[in-house]
Structure formats: C-alpha cells, structure tokens
Amino acid sequence: MADRRLQVFHAVAKHGSFTRAAEHLFMTQPAVTFQIKQLEEHFNTRLLERGHGRISLTPAGELVLAYAERILGLSEELESRVSELTDELSGVLNIGTSTTIAAYWLPQLLERFKRTFPRVIPRVVVGNSQLTENRVATRELDIGLIEIVSDQQAIEHFSAAKDALLVICAPTHPLAKASAVQASDLIEHAFITRDPGNAIREIAEEFFEAAGIPMAEVNICAELGSLATVKHLAAEGMGYAIASQAAILRDIREGRLVGIPLEPRIYTPLEVIIPRDKFRSRLINTFAEHARTELAAMAETFALKAQLASRNH
C-alpha cells in the first residue's frame, strides 16, 4: 500500500548505500536510483548527498525519512487490521528480545506460533534487555521479551515466568564441588561478567550488594556481551560466571560446565512488554498471550531437566 518511492528511500537511508538497498529490496541498482530521482523530483529538492562513496541525508531528507517511517509503519498496521477482518492473522510483527531469550527460548516459541499463524512474519531484533526495553518504549518495536522488570511508564509488562541463575565453572574449578555458594564464597575467585545493560549482570550486582559486598571488591576478569564466550572462558577455567539455567543445561549434561545454586536463590524474570498506549492489533495481543503461555510452560520443562541433570552429575 505504501508509496514504492518511500520504501526505496527508506531502505537507502537505513542501509546507507544504493547497492545494499537494492540487494535488500531485490531490485537493480539503476531501479533504486530511478525511484530516488522520482521522489526528489516530486518534492523538488535534493534528499540525499552523494560523495566519496558515502550517502548522507539533507535536512529535507531527514524530514522525509521521519515521515516515511511513520507512513510505512501505518501501512503495515493497515495490512494487519484488514486481514483481521477475514480472520486470517497476518502481517509483520516487530519483536525485540534479549540475547539469552533469543538463543534458548525464542526458537521454540516462534516455531509454535508460526505453525498456528503461518502468514505472520516475525521480524526479530536481538539486543540486551535494556536496549530492547528502550526500543519498545519508543515504539520502534511492537513487543519485547526481556529479563528485567520494566519500570518505564511508557511500557506495559506481563510476568511470564522466571529462570534460576547459577554459578557456572569448569569441573576442575575450586567451586565445582560446592552444593551451593554464597556471595562471600566467590570473592577470592575471578568473575566473568556480562556487558552493561545486560539483565543478568544487573541481578548479579544486586546479589553481591545485598550481601554487603560492593562491586569494587568483586574480582572481575572480563566483561562480555556474548554468552557463548562467557561459557567458553568458564569451561576453560578462566573464572566463574553467573548464567541462566536454561542457557547451560546442555553444557552441564555434556560435562563442560558445572552449575551451582546460589544462596540465597536468585532468578531472572521473563517479561513480555508492549508500549502502554500503542494501538493494539489482534496480532500483537495474540502473540503477547502466546509468549506468556509458552514461556511459562518452557520454564517448567527447563526446571525439570535441570533437576535430572543435577542428579546425573
């Protein structure tokens, strides 16, 4: 429904390249250039500055881009709403998730949703929980799946489940034989933590501070944005980390890592968030309810698997 010229202009502005925009839109580069030329002739002004292999927006281009994003968003929403009248749930759904949820929870959640609603196109953006929360608040995303309880007024959140956090380390690490560990037991050992804005990092810091241990006294040896890298360094004996139970079950079963409960027990929440005053299509409401139900069921399954894994090791 949206003007093709606006779609092409939006792609060029976002990708910063005529070539990459053409690849994204499955068009030839001359066709992309023609559409931009047509749009500039329509407004009788230059929208893009081209030079030295780079593309930048003119002031008029910045204005057109802002409106293009709103128009394209409304066009997608219109497609979704009209399809609802025929009882066919379809359209693009912009989903943001934290890295852990994206890796260990989202695949099964999306698979089951797609089997029921094959015409829905999930568009997933992965980032840490804080980034996802901010993008939902500014309505860049329709829905978010995160591991922190949102306190932003612009967001409505629903608690779906919780996932236990465990200390992970190599089987040869001094902590590996412990049945449970307190914050004071961890001080003398190197800690592999997550990147700022990561929900598990925030919960871990609260765990130490609740025990009266300031983070300045915690022996941090690395700050990593990649959970795979965290697990690798821990498995290689570089230190311990704190990770989601769901994310380490396979590693524990295969003997690469040991998972040790924290005392007191701590958990990461699994939250479904949507913009508070966002127009609620049936697609958004249906996926939000699906996510809450599936996350709760999967959390029970992960907890059962963790009990079986602990008995076998």
C-alpha positions as protocol buffer text, in pm:
chain_id: "A"
residue {
  index: 1
  type: MET
  ca { x: 0 y: 0 z: 0 }
}
residue {
  index: 2
  type: ALA
  ca { x: 281 y: 247 z: 81 }
}
residue {
  index: 3
  type: ASP
  ca { x: 438 y: 453 z: -198 }
}
residue {
  index: 4
  type: ARG
  ca { x: 718 y: 245 z: -353 }
}
residue {
  index: 5
  type: ARG
  ca { x: 937 y: 556 z: -372 }
}
residue {
  index: 6
  type: LEU
  ca { x: 914 y: 596 z: 5 }
}
residue {
  index: 7
  type: GLN
  ca { x: 1000 y: 228 z: 57 }
}
residue {
  index: 8
  type: VAL
  ca { x: 1310 y: 262 z: -160 }
}
residue {
  index: 9
  type: PHE
  ca { x: 1415 y: 591 z: 0 }
}
residue {
  index: 10
  type: HIS
  ca { x: 1374 y: 439 z: 348 }
}
residue {
  index: 11
  type: ALA
  ca { x: 1591 y: 140 z: 251 }
}
residue {
  index: 12
  type: VAL
  ca { x: 1866 y: 362 z: 104 }
}
residue {
  index: 13
  type: ALA
  ca { x: 1866 y: 586 z: 413 }
}
residue {
  index: 14
  type: LYS
  ca { x: 1877 y: 291 z: 654 }
}
residue {
  index: 15
  type: HIS
  ca { x: 2142 y: 93 z: 466 }
}
residue {
  index: 16
  type: GLY
  ca { x: 2348 y: 399 z: 369 }
}
residue {
  index: 17
  type: SER
  ca { x: 2404 y: 255 z: 25 }
}
residue {
  index: 18
  type: PHE
  ca { x: 2221 y: 222 z: -306 }
}
residue {
  index: 19
  type: THR
  ca { x: 2382 y: -118 z: -359 }
}
residue {
  index: 20
  type: ARG
  ca { x: 2279 y: -263 z: -20 }
}
residue {
  index: 21
  type: ALA
  ca { x: 1930 y: -116 z: -54 }
}
residue {
  index: 22
  type: ALA
  ca { x: 1895 y: -280 z: -395 }
}
residue {
  index: 23
  type: GLU
  ca { x: 2002 y: -616 z: -252 }
}
residue {
  index: 24
  type: HIS
  ca { x: 1759 y: -580 z: 39 }
}
residue {
  index: 25
  type: LEU
  ca { x: 1469 y: -490 z: -192 }
}
residue {
  index: 26
  type: PHE
  ca { x: 1563 y: -742 z: -463 }
}
residue {
  index: 27
  type: MET
  ca { x: 1592 y: -460 z: -716 }
}
residue {
  index: 28
  type: THR
  ca { x: 1861 y: -349 z: -956 }
}
residue {
  index: 29
  type: GLN
  ca { x: 2071 y: -50 z: -854 }
}
residue {
  index: 30
  type: PRO
  ca { x: 1952 y: 159 z: -1155 }
}
residue {
  index: 31
  type: ALA
  ca { x: 1591 y: 93 z: -1048 }
}
residue {
  index: 32
  type: VAL
  ca { x: 1671 y: 217 z: -697 }
}
residue {
  index: 33
  type: THR
  ca { x: 1841 y: 527 z: -837 }
}
residue {
  index: 34
  type: PHE
  ca { x: 1537 y: 595 z: -1057 }
}
residue {
  index: 35
  type: GLN
  ca { x: 1295 y: 573 z: -761 }
}
residue {
  index: 36
  type: ILE
  ca { x: 1506 y: 818 z: -557 }
}
residue {
  index: 37
  type: LYS
  ca { x: 1525 y: 1056 z: -855 }
}
residue {
  index: 38
  type: GLN
  ca { x: 1146 y: 1039 z: -891 }
}
residue {
  index: 39
  type: LEU
  ca { x: 1097 y: 1120 z: -520 }
}
residue {
  index: 40
  type: GLU
  ca { x: 1338 y: 1413 z: -534 }
}
residue {
  index: 41
  type: GLU
  ca { x: 1159 y: 1548 z: -842 }
}
residue {
  index: 42
  type: HIS
  ca { x: 826 y: 1513 z: -660 }
}
residue {
  index: 43
  type: PHE
  ca { x: 949 y: 1727 z: -370 }
}
residue {
  index: 44
  type: ASN
  ca { x: 1161 y: 1946 z: -598 }
}
residue {
  index: 45
  type: THR
  ca { x: 1460 y: 1920 z: -364 }
}
residue {
  index: 46
  type: ARG
  ca { x: 1762 y: 1701 z: -304 }
}
residue {
  index: 47
  type: LEU
  ca { x: 1709 y: 1440 z: -32 }
}
residue {
  index: 48
  type: LEU
  ca { x: 2046 y: 1263 z: -38 }
}
residue {
  index: 49
  type: GLU
  ca { x: 2400 y: 1390 z: -61 }
}
residue {
  index: 50
  type: ARG
  ca { x: 2630 y: 1159 z: -255 }
}
residue {
  index: 51
  type: GLY
  ca { x: 3007 y: 1183 z: -237 }
}
residue {
  index: 52
  type: HIS
  ca { x: 3326 y: 988 z: -168 }
}
residue {
  index: 53
  type: GLY
  ca { x: 3135 y: 660 z: -160 }
}
residue {
  index: 54
  type: ARG
  ca { x: 2909 y: 777 z: 122 }
}
residue {
  index: 55
  type: ILE
  ca { x: 2546 y: 882 z: 139 }
}
residue {
  index: 56
  type: SER
  ca { x: 2405 y: 1133 z: 387 }
}
residue {
  index: 57
  type: LEU
  ca { x: 2063 y: 1290 z: 431 }
}
residue {
  index: 58
  type: THR
  ca { x: 1995 y: 1653 z: 360 }
}
residue {
  index: 59
  type: PRO
  ca { x: 1768 y: 1840 z: 606 }
}
residue {
  index: 60
  type: ALA
  ca { x: 1479 y: 1770 z: 369 }
}
residue {
  index: 61
  type: GLY
  ca { x: 1588 y: 1405 z: 359 }
}
residue {
  index: 62
  type: GLU
  ca { x: 1579 y: 1383 z: 738 }
}
residue {
  index: 63
  type: LEU
  ca { x: 1222 y: 1515 z: 735 }
}
residue {
  index: 64
  type: VAL
  ca { x: 1110 y: 1276 z: 461 }
}
residue {
  index: 65
  type: LEU
  ca { x: 1270 y: 982 z: 644 }
}
residue {
  index: 66
  type: ALA
  ca { x: 1082 y: 1062 z: 966 }
}
residue {
  index: 67
  type: TYR
  ca { x: 751 y: 1069 z: 781 }
}
residue {
  index: 68
  type: ALA
  ca { x: 841 y: 765 z: 570 }
}
residue {
  index: 69
  type: GLU
  ca { x: 891 y: 557 z: 883 }
}
residue {
  index: 70
  type: ARG
  ca { x: 551 y: 663 z: 1016 }
}
residue {
  index: 71
  type: ILE
  ca { x: 377 y: 602 z: 681 }
}
residue {
  index: 72
  type: LEU
  ca { x: 538 y: 260 z: 631 }
}
residue {
  index: 73
  type: GLY
  ca { x: 450 y: 162 z: 986 }
}
residue {
  index: 74
  type: LEU
  ca { x: 88 y: 264 z: 935 }
}
residue {
  index: 75
  type: SER
  ca { x: 82 y: 73 z: 607 }
}
residue {
  index: 76
  type: GLU
  ca { x: 192 y: -249 z: 780 }
}
residue {
  index: 77
  type: GLU
  ca { x: -64 y: -186 z: 1054 }
}
residue {
  index: 78
  type: LEU
  ca { x: -336 y: -136 z: 794 }
}
residue {
  index: 79
  type: GLU
  ca { x: -248 y: -466 z: 625 }
}
residue {
  index: 80
  type: SER
  ca { x: -268 y: -640 z: 961 }
}
residue {
  index: 81
  type: ARG
  ca { x: -601 y: -483 z: 1058 }
}
residue {
  index: 82
  type: VAL
  ca { x: -770 y: -560 z: 726 }
}
residue {
  index: 83
  type: SER
  ca { x: -651 y: -921 z: 740 }
}
residue {
  index: 84
  type: GLU
  ca { x: -809 y: -949 z: 1086 }
}
residue {
  index: 85
  type: LEU
  ca { x: -1149 y: -886 z: 932 }
}
residue {
  index: 86
  type: THR
  ca { x: -1107 y: -1208 z: 734 }
}
residue {
  index: 87
  type: ASP
  ca { x: -993 y: -1398 z: 1044 }
}
residue {
  index: 88
  type: GLU
  ca { x: -652 y: -1452 z: 887 }
}
residue {
  index: 89
  type: LEU
  ca { x: -389 y: -1334 z: 1131 }
}
residue {
  index: 90
  type: SER
  ca { x: -105 y: -1198 z: 921 }
}
residue {
  index: 91
  type: GLY
  ca { x: 139 y: -913 z: 885 }
}
residue {
  index: 92
  type: VAL
  ca { x: 480 y: -815 z: 1017 }
}
residue {
  index: 93
  type: LEU
  ca { x: 543 y: -833 z: 1391 }
}
residue {
  index: 94
  type: ASN
  ca { x: 849 y: -644 z: 1519 }
}
residue {
  index: 95
  type: ILE
  ca { x: 989 y: -836 z: 1816 }
}
residue {
  index: 96
  type: GLY
  ca { x: 1284 y: -743 z: 2035 }
}
residue {
  index: 97
  type: THR
  ca { x: 1450 y: -997 z: 2263 }
}
residue {
  index: 98
  type: SER
  ca { x: 1743 y: -1024 z: 2495 }
}
residue {
  index: 99
  type: THR
  ca { x: 2032 y: -1241 z: 2379 }
}
residue {
  index: 100
  type: THR
  ca { x: 1956 y: -1528 z: 2618 }
}
residue {
  index: 101
  type: ILE
  ca { x: 1587 y: -1543 z: 2529 }
}
residue {
  index: 102
  type: ALA
  ca { x: 1675 y: -1525 z: 2159 }
}
residue {
  index: 103
  type: ALA
  ca { x: 1909 y: -1823 z: 2186 }
}
residue {
  index: 104
  type: TYR
  ca { x: 1725 y: -2056 z: 2424 }
}
residue {
  index: 105
  type: TRP
  ca { x: 1357 y: -1959 z: 2439 }
}
residue {
  index: 106
  type: LEU
  ca { x: 1260 y: -1785 z: 2117 }
}
residue {
  index: 107
  type: PRO
  ca { x: 1315 y: -2065 z: 1859 }
}
residue {
  index: 108
  type: GLN
  ca { x: 1051 y: -2296 z: 2006 }
}
residue {
  index: 109
  type: LEU
  ca { x: 819 y: -2007 z: 2089 }
}
residue {
  index: 110
  type: LEU
  ca { x: 828 y: -1880 z: 1728 }
}
residue {
  index: 111
  type: GLU
  ca { x: 802 y: -2228 z: 1578 }
}
residue {
  index: 112
  type: ARG
  ca { x: 475 y: -2298 z: 1758 }
}
residue {
  index: 113
  type: PHE
  ca { x: 334 y: -1958 z: 1673 }
}
residue {
  index: 114
  type: LYS
  ca { x: 422 y: -1992 z: 1304 }
}
residue {
  index: 115
  type: ARG
  ca { x: 258 y: -2335 z: 1286 }
}
residue {
  index: 116
  type: THR
  ca { x: -67 y: -2177 z: 1403 }
}
residue {
  index: 117
  type: PHE
  ca { x: -32 y: -1848 z: 1212 }
}
residue {
  index: 118
  type: PRO
  ca { x: 185 y: -1915 z: 905 }
}
residue {
  index: 119
  type: ARG
  ca { x: 107 y: -1579 z: 741 }
}
residue {
  index: 120
  type: VAL
  ca { x: 261 y: -1379 z: 1026 }
}
residue {
  index: 121
  type: ILE
  ca { x: 614 y: -1258 z: 955 }
}
residue {
  index: 122
  type: PRO
  ca { x: 820 y: -1219 z: 1275 }
}
residue {
  index: 123
  type: ARG
  ca { x: 1091 y: -955 z: 1243 }
}
residue {
  index: 124
  type: VAL
  ca { x: 1330 y: -1012 z: 1533 }
}
residue {
  index: 125
  type: VAL
  ca { x: 1590 y: -771 z: 1672 }
}
residue {
  index: 126
  type: VAL
  ca { x: 1832 y: -905 z: 1934 }
}
residue {
  index: 127
  type: GLY
  ca { x: 1995 y: -684 z: 2196 }
}
residue {
  index: 128
  type: ASN
  ca { x: 2036 y: -669 z: 2571 }
}
residue {
  index: 129
  type: SER
  ca { x: 1727 y: -622 z: 2787 }
}
residue {
  index: 130
  type: GLN
  ca { x: 1782 y: -250 z: 2845 }
}
residue {
  index: 131
  type: LEU
  ca { x: 1817 y: -177 z: 2474 }
}
residue {
  index: 132
  type: THR
  ca { x: 1506 y: -381 z: 2393 }
}
residue {
  index: 133
  type: GLU
  ca { x: 1307 y: -205 z: 2665 }
}
residue {
  index: 134
  type: ASN
  ca { x: 1405 y: 136 z: 2529 }
}
residue {
  index: 135
  type: ARG
  ca { x: 1309 y: 42 z: 2173 }
}
residue {
  index: 136
  type: VAL
  ca { x: 966 y: -80 z: 2284 }
}
residue {
  index: 137
  type: ALA
  ca { x: 917 y: 240 z: 2483 }
}
residue {
  index: 138
  type: THR
  ca { x: 989 y: 449 z: 2173 }
}
residue {
  index: 139
  type: ARG
  ca { x: 761 y: 224 z: 1963 }
}
residue {
  index: 140
  type: GLU
  ca { x: 1038 y: 105 z: 1733 }
}
residue {
  index: 141
  type: LEU
  ca { x: 926 y: -246 z: 1833 }
}
residue {
  index: 142
  type: ASP
  ca { x: 577 y: -391 z: 1877 }
}
residue {
  index: 143
  type: ILE
  ca { x: 671 y: -626 z: 2159 }
}
residue {
  index: 144
  type: GLY
  ca { x: 971 y: -721 z: 2370 }
}
residue {
  index: 145
  type: LEU
  ca { x: 1082 y: -1032 z: 2557 }
}
residue {
  index: 146
  type: ILE
  ca { x: 1327 y: -932 z: 2828 }
}
residue {
  index: 147
  type: GLU
  ca { x: 1480 y: -1038 z: 3160 }
}
residue {
  index: 148
  type: ILE
  ca { x: 1423 y: -728 z: 3370 }
}
residue {
  index: 149
  type: VAL
  ca { x: 1104 y: -591 z: 3522 }
}
residue {
  index: 150
  type: SER
  ca { x: 1034 y: -271 z: 3337 }
}
residue {
  index: 151
  type: ASP
  ca { x: 960 y: 43 z: 3537 }
}
residue {
  index: 152
  type: GLN
  ca { x: 916 y: 273 z: 3238 }
}
residue {
  index: 153
  type: GLN
  ca { x: 579 y: 447 z: 3235 }
}
residue {
  index: 154
  type: ALA
  ca { x: 555 y: 410 z: 2858 }
}
residue {
  index: 155
  type: ILE
  ca { x: 560 y: 30 z: 2885 }
}
residue {
  index: 156
  type: GLU
  ca { x: 308 y: -229 z: 2999 }
}
residue {
  index: 157
  type: HIS
  ca { x: 467 y: -552 z: 3117 }
}
residue {
  index: 158
  type: PHE
  ca { x: 345 y: -903 z: 3192 }
}
residue {
  index: 159
  type: SER
  ca { x: 542 y: -1151 z: 3401 }
}
residue {
  index: 160
  type: ALA
  ca { x: 555 y: -1483 z: 3216 }
}
residue {
  index: 161
  type: ALA
  ca { x: 797 y: -1698 z: 3417 }
}
residue {
  index: 162
  type: LYS
  ca { x: 1132 y: -1698 z: 3591 }
}
residue {
  index: 163
  type: ASP
  ca { x: 1459 y: -1878 z: 3530 }
}
residue {
  index: 164
  type: ALA
  ca { x: 1707 y: -1974 z: 3802 }
}
residue {
  index: 165
  type: LEU
  ca { x: 2056 y: -1825 z: 3791 }
}
residue {
  index: 166
  type: LEU
  ca { x: 2350 y: -2049 z: 3869 }
}
residue {
  index: 167
  type: VAL
  ca { x: 2722 y: -2009 z: 3913 }
}
residue {
  index: 168
  type: ILE
  ca { x: 2897 y: -2185 z: 3626 }
}
residue {
  index: 169
  type: CYS
  ca { x: 3256 y: -2300 z: 3617 }
}
residue {
  index: 170
  type: ALA
  ca { x: 3481 y: -2575 z: 3483 }
}
residue {
  index: 171
  type: PRO
  ca { x: 3457 y: -2916 z: 3654 }
}
residue {
  index: 172
  type: THR
  ca { x: 3817 y: -2860 z: 3773 }
}
residue {
  index: 173
  type: HIS
  ca { x: 3743 y: -2520 z: 3931 }
}
residue {
  index: 174
  type: PRO
  ca { x: 3770 y: -2497 z: 4315 }
}
residue {
  index: 175
  type: LEU
  ca { x: 3400 y: -2406 z: 4334 }
}
residue {
  index: 176
  type: ALA
  ca { x: 3285 y: -2707 z: 4132 }
}
residue {
  index: 177
  type: LYS
  ca { x: 3230 y: -2941 z: 4428 }
}
residue {
  index: 178
  type: ALA
  ca { x: 3016 y: -2697 z: 4627 }
}
residue {
  index: 179
  type: SER
  ca { x: 2647 y: -2781 z: 4672 }
}
residue {
  index: 180
  type: ALA
  ca { x: 2564 y: -2408 z: 4692 }
}
residue {
  index: 181
  type: VAL
  ca { x: 2762 y: -2085 z: 4713 }
}
residue {
  index: 182
  type: GLN
  ca { x: 2710 y: -1754 z: 4888 }
}
residue {
  index: 183
  type: ALA
  ca { x: 2844 y: -1420 z: 4771 }
}
residue {
  index: 184
  type: SER
  ca { x: 3128 y: -1438 z: 5023 }
}
residue {
  index: 185
  type: ASP
  ca { x: 3244 y: -1770 z: 4873 }
}
residue {
  index: 186
  type: LEU
  ca { x: 3301 y: -1603 z: 4537 }
}
residue {
  index: 187
  type: ILE
  ca { x: 3519 y: -1308 z: 4636 }
}
residue {
  index: 188
  type: GLU
  ca { x: 3856 y: -1482 z: 4601 }
}
residue {
  index: 189
  type: HIS
  ca { x: 3778 y: -1613 z: 4252 }
}
residue {
  index: 190
  type: ALA
  ca { x: 3786 y: -1440 z: 3912 }
}
residue {
  index: 191
  type: PHE
  ca { x: 3440 y: -1335 z: 3789 }
}
residue {
  index: 192
  type: ILE
  ca { x: 3343 y: -1333 z: 3419 }
}
residue {
  index: 193
  type: THR
  ca { x: 3057 y: -1082 z: 3399 }
}
residue {
  index: 194
  type: ARG
  ca { x: 2826 y: -957 z: 3123 }
}
residue {
  index: 195
  type: ASP
  ca { x: 2811 y: -627 z: 2936 }
}
residue {
  index: 196
  type: PRO
  ca { x: 2647 y: -315 z: 3083 }
}
residue {
  index: 197
  type: GLY
  ca { x: 2270 y: -317 z: 3029 }
}
residue {
  index: 198
  type: ASN
  ca { x: 2254 y: -696 z: 3047 }
}
residue {
  index: 199
  type: ALA
  ca { x: 1982 y: -811 z: 3287 }
}
residue {
  index: 200
  type: ILE
  ca { x: 2185 y: -1094 z: 3440 }
}
residue {
  index: 201
  type: ARG
  ca { x: 2470 y: -853 z: 3513 }
}
residue {
  index: 202
  type: GLU
  ca { x: 2229 y: -625 z: 3699 }
}
residue {
  index: 203
  type: ILE
  ca { x: 2084 y: -913 z: 3902 }
}
residue {
  index: 204
  type: ALA
  ca { x: 2434 y: -1044 z: 3985 }
}
residue {
  index: 205
  type: GLU
  ca { x: 2540 y: -700 z: 4108 }
}
residue {
  index: 206
  type: GLU
  ca { x: 2228 y: -683 z: 4326 }
}
residue {
  index: 207
  type: PHE
  ca { x: 2319 y: -1027 z: 4466 }
}
residue {
  index: 208
  type: PHE
  ca { x: 2663 y: -907 z: 4579 }
}
residue {
  index: 209
  type: GLU
  ca { x: 2537 y: -576 z: 4712 }
}
residue {
  index: 210
  type: ALA
  ca { x: 2260 y: -748 z: 4911 }
}
residue {
  index: 211
  type: ALA
  ca { x: 2537 y: -946 z: 5082 }
}
residue {
  index: 212
  type: GLY
  ca { x: 2718 y: -624 z: 5172 }
}
residue {
  index: 213
  type: ILE
  ca { x: 2987 y: -669 z: 4907 }
}
residue {
  index: 214
  type: PRO
  ca { x: 3043 y: -363 z: 4685 }
}
residue {
  index: 215
  type: MET
  ca { x: 3122 y: -440 z: 4322 }
}
residue {
  index: 216
  type: ALA
  ca { x: 3460 y: -270 z: 4363 }
}
residue {
  index: 217
  type: GLU
  ca { x: 3563 y: -571 z: 4576 }
}
residue {
  index: 218
  type: VAL
  ca { x: 3448 y: -830 z: 4322 }
}
residue {
  index: 219
  type: ASN
  ca { x: 3737 y: -974 z: 4118 }
}
residue {
  index: 220
  type: ILE
  ca { x: 3610 y: -908 z: 3765 }
}
residue {
  index: 221
  type: CYS
  ca { x: 3836 y: -1057 z: 3499 }
}
residue {
  index: 222
  type: ALA
  ca { x: 3622 y: -992 z: 3188 }
}
residue {
  index: 223
  type: GLU
  ca { x: 3305 y: -811 z: 3074 }
}
residue {
  index: 224
  type: LEU
  ca { x: 3150 y: -988 z: 2776 }
}
residue {
  index: 225
  type: GLY
  ca { x: 2846 y: -932 z: 2555 }
}
residue {
  index: 226
  type: SER
  ca { x: 2848 y: -1286 z: 2420 }
}
residue {
  index: 227
  type: LEU
  ca { x: 2709 y: -1567 z: 2635 }
}
residue {
  index: 228
  type: ALA
  ca { x: 2891 y: -1821 z: 2418 }
}
residue {
  index: 229
  type: THR
  ca { x: 3222 y: -1651 z: 2504 }
}
residue {
  index: 230
  type: VAL
  ca { x: 3129 y: -1639 z: 2874 }
}
residue {
  index: 231
  type: LYS
  ca { x: 3064 y: -2013 z: 2874 }
}
residue {
  index: 232
  type: HIS
  ca { x: 3383 y: -2087 z: 2680 }
}
residue {
  index: 233
  type: LEU
  ca { x: 3606 y: -1894 z: 2920 }
}
residue {
  index: 234
  type: ALA
  ca { x: 3435 y: -2053 z: 3220 }
}
residue {
  index: 235
  type: ALA
  ca { x: 3475 y: -2401 z: 3071 }
}
residue {
  index: 236
  type: GLU
  ca { x: 3844 y: -2330 z: 3013 }
}
residue {
  index: 237
  type: GLY
  ca { x: 3894 y: -2247 z: 3380 }
}
residue {
  index: 238
  type: MET
  ca { x: 3941 y: -1872 z: 3340 }
}
residue {
  index: 239
  type: GLY
  ca { x: 3692 y: -1799 z: 3619 }
}
residue {
  index: 240
  type: TYR
  ca { x: 3329 y: -1842 z: 3718 }
}
residue {
  index: 241
  type: ALA
  ca { x: 3022 y: -1672 z: 3574 }
}
residue {
  index: 242
  type: ILE
  ca { x: 2654 y: -1639 z: 3661 }
}
residue {
  index: 243
  type: ALA
  ca { x: 2421 y: -1764 z: 3391 }
}
residue {
  index: 244
  type: SER
  ca { x: 2065 y: -1862 z: 3317 }
}
residue {
  index: 245
  type: GLN
  ca { x: 1976 y: -2224 z: 3394 }
}
residue {
  index: 246
  type: ALA
  ca { x: 1813 y: -2262 z: 3053 }
}
residue {
  index: 247
  type: ALA
  ca { x: 2133 y: -2150 z: 2881 }
}
residue {
  index: 248
  type: ILE
  ca { x: 2363 y: -2407 z: 3040 }
}
residue {
  index: 249
  type: LEU
  ca { x: 2164 y: -2731 z: 3056 }
}
residue {
  index: 250
  type: ARG
  ca { x: 2336 y: -2884 z: 2755 }
}
residue {
  index: 251
  type: ASP
  ca { x: 2681 y: -2782 z: 2878 }
}
residue {
  index: 252
  type: ILE
  ca { x: 2613 y: -2945 z: 3215 }
}
residue {
  index: 253
  type: ARG
  ca { x: 2480 y: -3265 z: 3056 }
}
residue {
  index: 254
  type: GLU
  ca { x: 2789 y: -3290 z: 2836 }
}
residue {
  index: 255
  type: GLY
  ca { x: 3025 y: -3224 z: 3128 }
}
residue {
  index: 256
  type: ARG
  ca { x: 3178 y: -2898 z: 3000 }
}
residue {
  index: 257
  type: LEU
  ca { x: 3040 y: -2691 z: 3287 }
}
residue {
  index: 258
  type: VAL
  ca { x: 2917 y: -2734 z: 3641 }
}
residue {
  index: 259
  type: GLY
  ca { x: 2612 y: -2541 z: 3761 }
}
residue {
  index: 260
  type: ILE
  ca { x: 2600 y: -2446 z: 4128 }
}
residue {
  index: 261
  type: PRO
  ca { x: 2295 y: -2292 z: 4301 }
}
residue {
  index: 262
  type: LEU
  ca { x: 2337 y: -1954 z: 4464 }
}
residue {
  index: 263
  type: GLU
  ca { x: 2240 y: -1900 z: 4826 }
}
residue {
  index: 264
  type: PRO
  ca { x: 2003 y: -1727 z: 4859 }
}
residue {
  index: 265
  type: ARG
  ca { x: 1850 y: -1841 z: 4531 }
}
residue {
  index: 266
  type: ILE
  ca { x: 1816 y: -1575 z: 4264 }
}
residue {
  index: 267
  type: TYR
  ca { x: 1613 y: -1576 z: 3947 }
}
residue {
  index: 268
  type: THR
  ca { x: 1587 y: -1378 z: 3628 }
}
residue {
  index: 269
  type: PRO
  ca { x: 1231 y: -1277 z: 3534 }
}
residue {
  index: 270
  type: LEU
  ca { x: 1097 y: -1344 z: 3186 }
}
residue {
  index: 271
  type: GLU
  ca { x: 884 y: -1045 z: 3089 }
}
residue {
  index: 272
  type: VAL
  ca { x: 663 y: -967 z: 2792 }
}
residue {
  index: 273
  type: ILE
  ca { x: 647 y: -592 z: 2726 }
}
residue {
  index: 274
  type: ILE
  ca { x: 443 y: -375 z: 2489 }
}
residue {
  index: 275
  type: PRO
  ca { x: 407 y: 4 z: 2453 }
}
residue {
  index: 276
  type: ARG
  ca { x: 141 y: 117 z: 2700 }
}
residue {
  index: 277
  type: ASP
  ca { x: -51 y: 340 z: 2462 }
}
residue {
  index: 278
  type: LYS
  ca { x: 32 y: 157 z: 2141 }
}
residue {
  index: 279
  type: PHE
  ca { x: -259 y: 71 z: 1913 }
}
residue {
  index: 280
  type: ARG
  ca { x: -329 y: -292 z: 1996 }
}
residue {
  index: 281
  type: SER
  ca { x: -389 y: -504 z: 1690 }
}
residue {
  index: 282
  type: ARG
  ca { x: -511 y: -857 z: 1739 }
}
residue {
  index: 283
  type: LEU
  ca { x: -173 y: -975 z: 1613 }
}
residue {
  index: 284
  type: ILE
  ca { x: 14 y: -805 z: 1898 }
}
residue {
  index: 285
  type: ASN
  ca { x: -233 y: -922 z: 2162 }
}
residue {
  index: 286
  type: THR
  ca { x: -232 y: -1279 z: 2030 }
}
residue {
  index: 287
  type: PHE
  ca { x: 147 y: -1303 z: 2024 }
}
residue {
  index: 288
  type: ALA
  ca { x: 179 y: -1149 z: 2371 }
}
residue {
  index: 289
  type: GLU
  ca { x: -58 y: -1408 z: 2516 }
}
residue {
  index: 290
  type: HIS
  ca { x: 116 y: -1687 z: 2325 }
}
residue {
  index: 291
  type: ALA
  ca { x: 454 y: -1573 z: 2458 }
}
residue {
  index: 292
  type: ARG
  ca { x: 331 y: -1566 z: 2818 }
}
residue {
  index: 293
  type: THR
  ca { x: 186 y: -1918 z: 2792 }
}
residue {
  index: 294
  type: GLU
  ca { x: 484 y: -2069 z: 2610 }
}
residue {
  index: 295
  type: LEU
  ca { x: 747 y: -1911 z: 2835 }
}
residue {
  index: 296
  type: ALA
  ca { x: 570 y: -2042 z: 3145 }
}
residue {
  index: 297
  type: ALA
  ca { x: 548 y: -2395 z: 3001 }
}
residue {
  index: 298
  type: MET
  ca { x: 908 y: -2392 z: 2884 }
}
residue {
  index: 299
  type: ALA
  ca { x: 1030 y: -2269 z: 3225 }
}
residue {
  index: 300
  type: GLU
  ca { x: 871 y: -2573 z: 3389 }
}
residue {
  index: 301
  type: THR
  ca { x: 1038 y: -2802 z: 3135 }
}
residue {
  index: 302
  type: PHE
  ca { x: 1379 y: -2641 z: 3185 }
}
residue {
  index: 303
  type: ALA
  ca { x: 1347 y: -2672 z: 3564 }
}
residue {
  index: 304
  type: LEU
  ca { x: 1265 y: -3043 z: 3535 }
}
residue {
  index: 305
  type: LYS
  ca { x: 1560 y: -3101 z: 3301 }
}
residue {
  index: 306
  type: ALA
  ca { x: 1789 y: -2919 z: 3542 }
}
residue {
  index: 307
  type: GLN
  ca { x: 1681 y: -3148 z: 3827 }
}
residue {
  index: 308
  type: LEU
  ca { x: 1755 y: -3455 z: 3615 }
}
residue {
  index: 309
  type: ALA
  ca { x: 2093 y: -3314 z: 3509 }
}
residue {
  index: 310
  type: SER
  ca { x: 2193 y: -3244 z: 3870 }
}
residue {
  index: 311
  type: ARG
  ca { x: 2104 y: -3599 z: 3973 }
}
residue {
  index: 312
  type: ASN
  ca { x: 2319 y: -3741 z: 3694 }
}
residue {
  index: 313
  type: HIS
  ca { x: 2621 y: -3537 z: 3794 }
}
